[in-house]
C-alpha cells in the first residue's frame, strides 16, 4: 500500500490562475493543469533561486519529492508554451502559509516578513 500523500507547504497562491496564448480564446477544456505545489516548486527553484534541498525544507517534503514535482511542473510549462495551450494552476495537496510561520516550516513567512507564532499542538 502506498504511503499517504503529505501536504506540501506553500507560501502563497499565484496572482493569476490562468495563462494562455494572446489573441486566442482560452480553451479551458484542453488546458494544461498545474497544481499549486508544482507552481510553488517553480517559484522557489527558478524565481527564488533555491536548491532542491532548500525547496524541500521550505515545503516540508523530501528532496526526491521536490524533484518529481519540479520535473512534472517543467513538463507542463513546456507543453503550454510549445503547444500554445492554456495553463491553469489549481488543486493539489498543499497547506497554505498563514503569514505567521504555519505552512513555512515554523520559521516565519519569508515572503510576508512575519515571525512564527505556533500553537502548542502544531508540528506534533
PDB file of C-alpha atoms in Angstrom:
ATOM      1  CA  UNK A   1       0.000   0.000   0.000  1.00  0.00           C
ATOM      2  CA  UNK A   2       1.439   3.429  -0.927  1.00  0.00           C
ATOM      3  CA  UNK A   3       2.290   5.971   1.698  1.00  0.00           C
ATOM      4  CA  UNK A   4      -0.312   8.731   2.216  1.00  0.00           C
ATOM      5  CA  UNK A   5       0.448  11.999   0.415  1.00  0.00           C
ATOM      6  CA  UNK A   6       1.978  14.586   2.732  1.00  0.00           C
ATOM      7  CA  UNK A   7       0.643  18.145   2.459  1.00  0.00           C
ATOM      8  CA  UNK A   8       3.194  20.394   0.816  1.00  0.00           C
ATOM      9  CA  UNK A   9       3.748  23.789   2.406  1.00  0.00           C
ATOM     10  CA  UNK A  10       3.050  26.691   0.068  1.00  0.00           C
ATOM     11  CA  UNK A  11       3.799  30.322   0.911  1.00  0.00           C
ATOM     12  CA  UNK A  12       1.188  31.962  -1.322  1.00  0.00           C
ATOM     13  CA  UNK A  13      -1.236  31.312  -4.142  1.00  0.00           C
ATOM     14  CA  UNK A  14      -0.408  32.546  -7.644  1.00  0.00           C
ATOM     15  CA  UNK A  15      -1.568  36.063  -8.568  1.00  0.00           C
ATOM     16  CA  UNK A  16      -3.247  34.625 -11.647  1.00  0.00           C
ATOM     17  CA  UNK A  17      -4.517  31.081 -12.047  1.00  0.00           C
ATOM     18  CA  UNK A  18      -4.873  31.070 -15.864  1.00  0.00           C
ATOM     19  CA  UNK A  19      -2.390  31.816 -18.611  1.00  0.00           C
ATOM     20  CA  UNK A  20      -2.724  31.358 -22.346  1.00  0.00           C
ATOM     21  CA  UNK A  21      -1.732  32.488 -25.799  1.00  0.00           C
ATOM     22  CA  UNK A  22      -2.620  36.079 -26.674  1.00  0.00           C
ATOM     23  CA  UNK A  23      -5.259  36.672 -29.321  1.00  0.00           C
ATOM     24  CA  UNK A  24      -6.927  33.271 -28.888  1.00  0.00           C
ATOM     25  CA  UNK A  25      -9.878  32.355 -26.683  1.00  0.00           C
ATOM     26  CA  UNK A  26      -8.861  30.460 -23.553  1.00  0.00           C
ATOM     27  CA  UNK A  27      -9.526  26.766 -24.087  1.00  0.00           C
ATOM     28  CA  UNK A  28     -10.277  25.670 -20.535  1.00  0.00           C
ATOM     29  CA  UNK A  29     -11.341  22.157 -21.572  1.00  0.00           C
ATOM     30  CA  UNK A  30      -7.975  21.391 -23.210  1.00  0.00           C
ATOM     31  CA  UNK A  31      -5.941  23.321 -20.645  1.00  0.00           C
ATOM     32  CA  UNK A  32      -2.751  22.032 -19.064  1.00  0.00           C
ATOM     33  CA  UNK A  33      -3.414  21.726 -15.332  1.00  0.00           C
ATOM     34  CA  UNK A  34      -0.604  22.548 -12.905  1.00  0.00           C
ATOM     35  CA  UNK A  35      -1.120  22.045  -9.176  1.00  0.00           C
ATOM     36  CA  UNK A  36      -0.356  24.760  -6.631  1.00  0.00           C
ATOM     37  CA  UNK A  37       2.540  22.734  -5.214  1.00  0.00           C
ATOM     38  CA  UNK A  38       4.028  22.401  -8.722  1.00  0.00           C
ATOM     39  CA  UNK A  39       3.727  26.176  -9.092  1.00  0.00           C
ATOM     40  CA  UNK A  40       5.486  26.616  -5.713  1.00  0.00           C
ATOM     41  CA  UNK A  41       8.470  24.479  -6.783  1.00  0.00           C
ATOM     42  CA  UNK A  42       8.862  26.585  -9.952  1.00  0.00           C
ATOM     43  CA  UNK A  43       8.652  29.761  -7.855  1.00  0.00           C
ATOM     44  CA  UNK A  44      11.158  28.603  -5.245  1.00  0.00           C
ATOM     45  CA  UNK A  45      13.704  26.939  -7.532  1.00  0.00           C
ATOM     46  CA  UNK A  46      13.567  29.147 -10.617  1.00  0.00           C
ATOM     47  CA  UNK A  47      12.488  32.531  -9.248  1.00  0.00           C
ATOM     48  CA  UNK A  48      13.902  32.447  -5.702  1.00  0.00           C
ATOM     49  CA  UNK A  49      17.000  30.520  -6.925  1.00  0.00           C
ATOM     50  CA  UNK A  50      16.772  27.848  -4.216  1.00  0.00           C
ATOM     51  CA  UNK A  51      18.337  24.422  -4.464  1.00  0.00           C
ATOM     52  CA  UNK A  52      16.082  21.395  -4.422  1.00  0.00           C
ATOM     53  CA  UNK A  53      17.196  20.741  -0.839  1.00  0.00           C
ATOM     54  CA  UNK A  54      16.223  24.264   0.264  1.00  0.00           C
ATOM     55  CA  UNK A  55      12.916  23.976  -1.572  1.00  0.00           C
ATOM     56  CA  UNK A  56      12.235  20.614   0.094  1.00  0.00           C
ATOM     57  CA  UNK A  57      12.858  22.090   3.560  1.00  0.00           C
ATOM     58  CA  UNK A  58      10.553  25.036   2.821  1.00  0.00           C
ATOM     59  CA  UNK A  59       7.788  22.760   1.530  1.00  0.00           C
ATOM     60  CA  UNK A  60       8.341  20.146   4.279  1.00  0.00           C
ATOM     61  CA  UNK A  61       8.866  17.220   1.891  1.00  0.00           C
ATOM     62  CA  UNK A  62      11.783  15.037   0.777  1.00  0.00           C
ATOM     63  CA  UNK A  63      14.182  16.315  -1.868  1.00  0.00           C
ATOM     64  CA  UNK A  64      13.223  13.408  -4.140  1.00  0.00           C
ATOM     65  CA  UNK A  65       9.581  14.505  -3.843  1.00  0.00           C
ATOM     66  CA  UNK A  66      10.545  18.047  -4.857  1.00  0.00           C
ATOM     67  CA  UNK A  67      12.486  16.662  -7.811  1.00  0.00           C
ATOM     68  CA  UNK A  68       9.404  14.776  -9.039  1.00  0.00           C
ATOM     69  CA  UNK A  69       7.099  17.754  -8.521  1.00  0.00           C
ATOM     70  CA  UNK A  70       9.556  20.080 -10.285  1.00  0.00           C
ATOM     71  CA  UNK A  71      10.000  17.734 -13.264  1.00  0.00           C
ATOM     72  CA  UNK A  72       6.237  17.476 -13.666  1.00  0.00           C
ATOM     73  CA  UNK A  73       5.818  21.267 -13.447  1.00  0.00           C
ATOM     74  CA  UNK A  74       8.513  21.865 -16.073  1.00  0.00           C
ATOM     75  CA  UNK A  75       6.875  19.393 -18.483  1.00  0.00           C
ATOM     76  CA  UNK A  76       3.550  21.177 -18.050  1.00  0.00           C
ATOM     77  CA  UNK A  77       5.115  24.607 -18.645  1.00  0.00           C
ATOM     78  CA  UNK A  78       6.824  23.297 -21.784  1.00  0.00           C
ATOM     79  CA  UNK A  79       3.586  21.751 -23.055  1.00  0.00           C
ATOM     80  CA  UNK A  80       1.717  25.008 -22.526  1.00  0.00           C
ATOM     81  CA  UNK A  81       4.404  27.154 -24.198  1.00  0.00           C
ATOM     82  CA  UNK A  82       5.317  24.872 -27.098  1.00  0.00           C
ATOM     83  CA  UNK A  83       1.801  23.704 -27.967  1.00  0.00           C
ATOM     84  CA  UNK A  84       0.113  27.041 -27.211  1.00  0.00           C
ATOM     85  CA  UNK A  85      -2.251  25.563 -24.646  1.00  0.00           C
ATOM     86  CA  UNK A  86      -3.886  27.398 -21.756  1.00  0.00           C
ATOM     87  CA  UNK A  87      -2.231  26.783 -18.367  1.00  0.00           C
ATOM     88  CA  UNK A  88      -4.419  26.535 -15.260  1.00  0.00           C
ATOM     89  CA  UNK A  89      -2.991  26.476 -11.748  1.00  0.00           C
ATOM     90  CA  UNK A  90      -5.325  24.763  -9.302  1.00  0.00           C
ATOM     91  CA  UNK A  91      -5.627  21.999  -6.731  1.00  0.00           C
ATOM     92  CA  UNK A  92      -3.015  19.677  -5.265  1.00  0.00           C
ATOM     93  CA  UNK A  93      -2.073  18.537  -1.793  1.00  0.00           C
ATOM     94  CA  UNK A  94      -0.859  21.671  -0.028  1.00  0.00           C
ATOM     95  CA  UNK A  95      -1.155  23.736   3.132  1.00  0.00           C
ATOM     96  CA  UNK A  96      -1.140  27.496   2.636  1.00  0.00           C
ATOM     97  CA  UNK A  97       1.064  29.637   4.881  1.00  0.00           C
ATOM     98  CA  UNK A  98      -0.949  31.932   7.121  1.00  0.00           C
ATOM     99  CA  UNK A  99       1.753  34.604   7.451  1.00  0.00           C
ATOM    100  CA  UNK A 100       2.697  33.523  10.982  1.00  0.00           C
ATOM    101  CA  UNK A 101       5.006  30.655  10.119  1.00  0.00           C
ATOM    102  CA  UNK A 102       2.378  27.938   9.884  1.00  0.00           C
ATOM    103  CA  UNK A 103       2.959  26.494   6.434  1.00  0.00           C
ATOM    104  CA  UNK A 104       6.534  27.825   6.095  1.00  0.00           C
ATOM    105  CA  UNK A 105       8.388  25.392   8.308  1.00  0.00           C
ATOM    106  CA  UNK A 106       7.584  27.242  11.539  1.00  0.00           C
ATOM    107  CA  UNK A 107      10.283  29.885  10.978  1.00  0.00           C
ATOM    108  CA  UNK A 108       8.111  32.800   9.947  1.00  0.00           C
ATOM    109  CA  UNK A 109       6.987  33.581   6.457  1.00  0.00           C
ATOM    110  CA  UNK A 110       9.918  34.917   4.427  1.00  0.00           C
ATOM    111  CA  UNK A 111       7.619  36.440   1.787  1.00  0.00           C
ATOM    112  CA  UNK A 112       5.479  38.251   4.327  1.00  0.00           C
ATOM    113  CA  UNK A 113       8.231  39.150   6.797  1.00  0.00           C
ATOM    114  CA  UNK A 114       6.376  37.879   9.836  1.00  0.00           C
ATOM    115  CA  UNK A 115       7.598  35.985  12.878  1.00  0.00           C
ATOM    116  CA  UNK A 116       6.451  32.472  13.652  1.00  0.00           C
ATOM    117  CA  UNK A 117       3.922  32.023  16.445  1.00  0.00           C
ATOM    118  CA  UNK A 118       2.948  28.366  16.577  1.00  0.00           C
ATOM    119  CA  UNK A 119       0.259  26.828  18.767  1.00  0.00           C
ATOM    120  CA  UNK A 120       1.488  24.159  21.183  1.00  0.00           C
ATOM    121  CA  UNK A 121      -0.046  21.234  19.249  1.00  0.00           C
ATOM    122  CA  UNK A 122       1.405  22.356  15.857  1.00  0.00           C
ATOM    123  CA  UNK A 123       4.155  20.180  14.461  1.00  0.00           C
ATOM    124  CA  UNK A 124       3.129  17.147  16.534  1.00  0.00           C
TER     125      UNK A 124
END
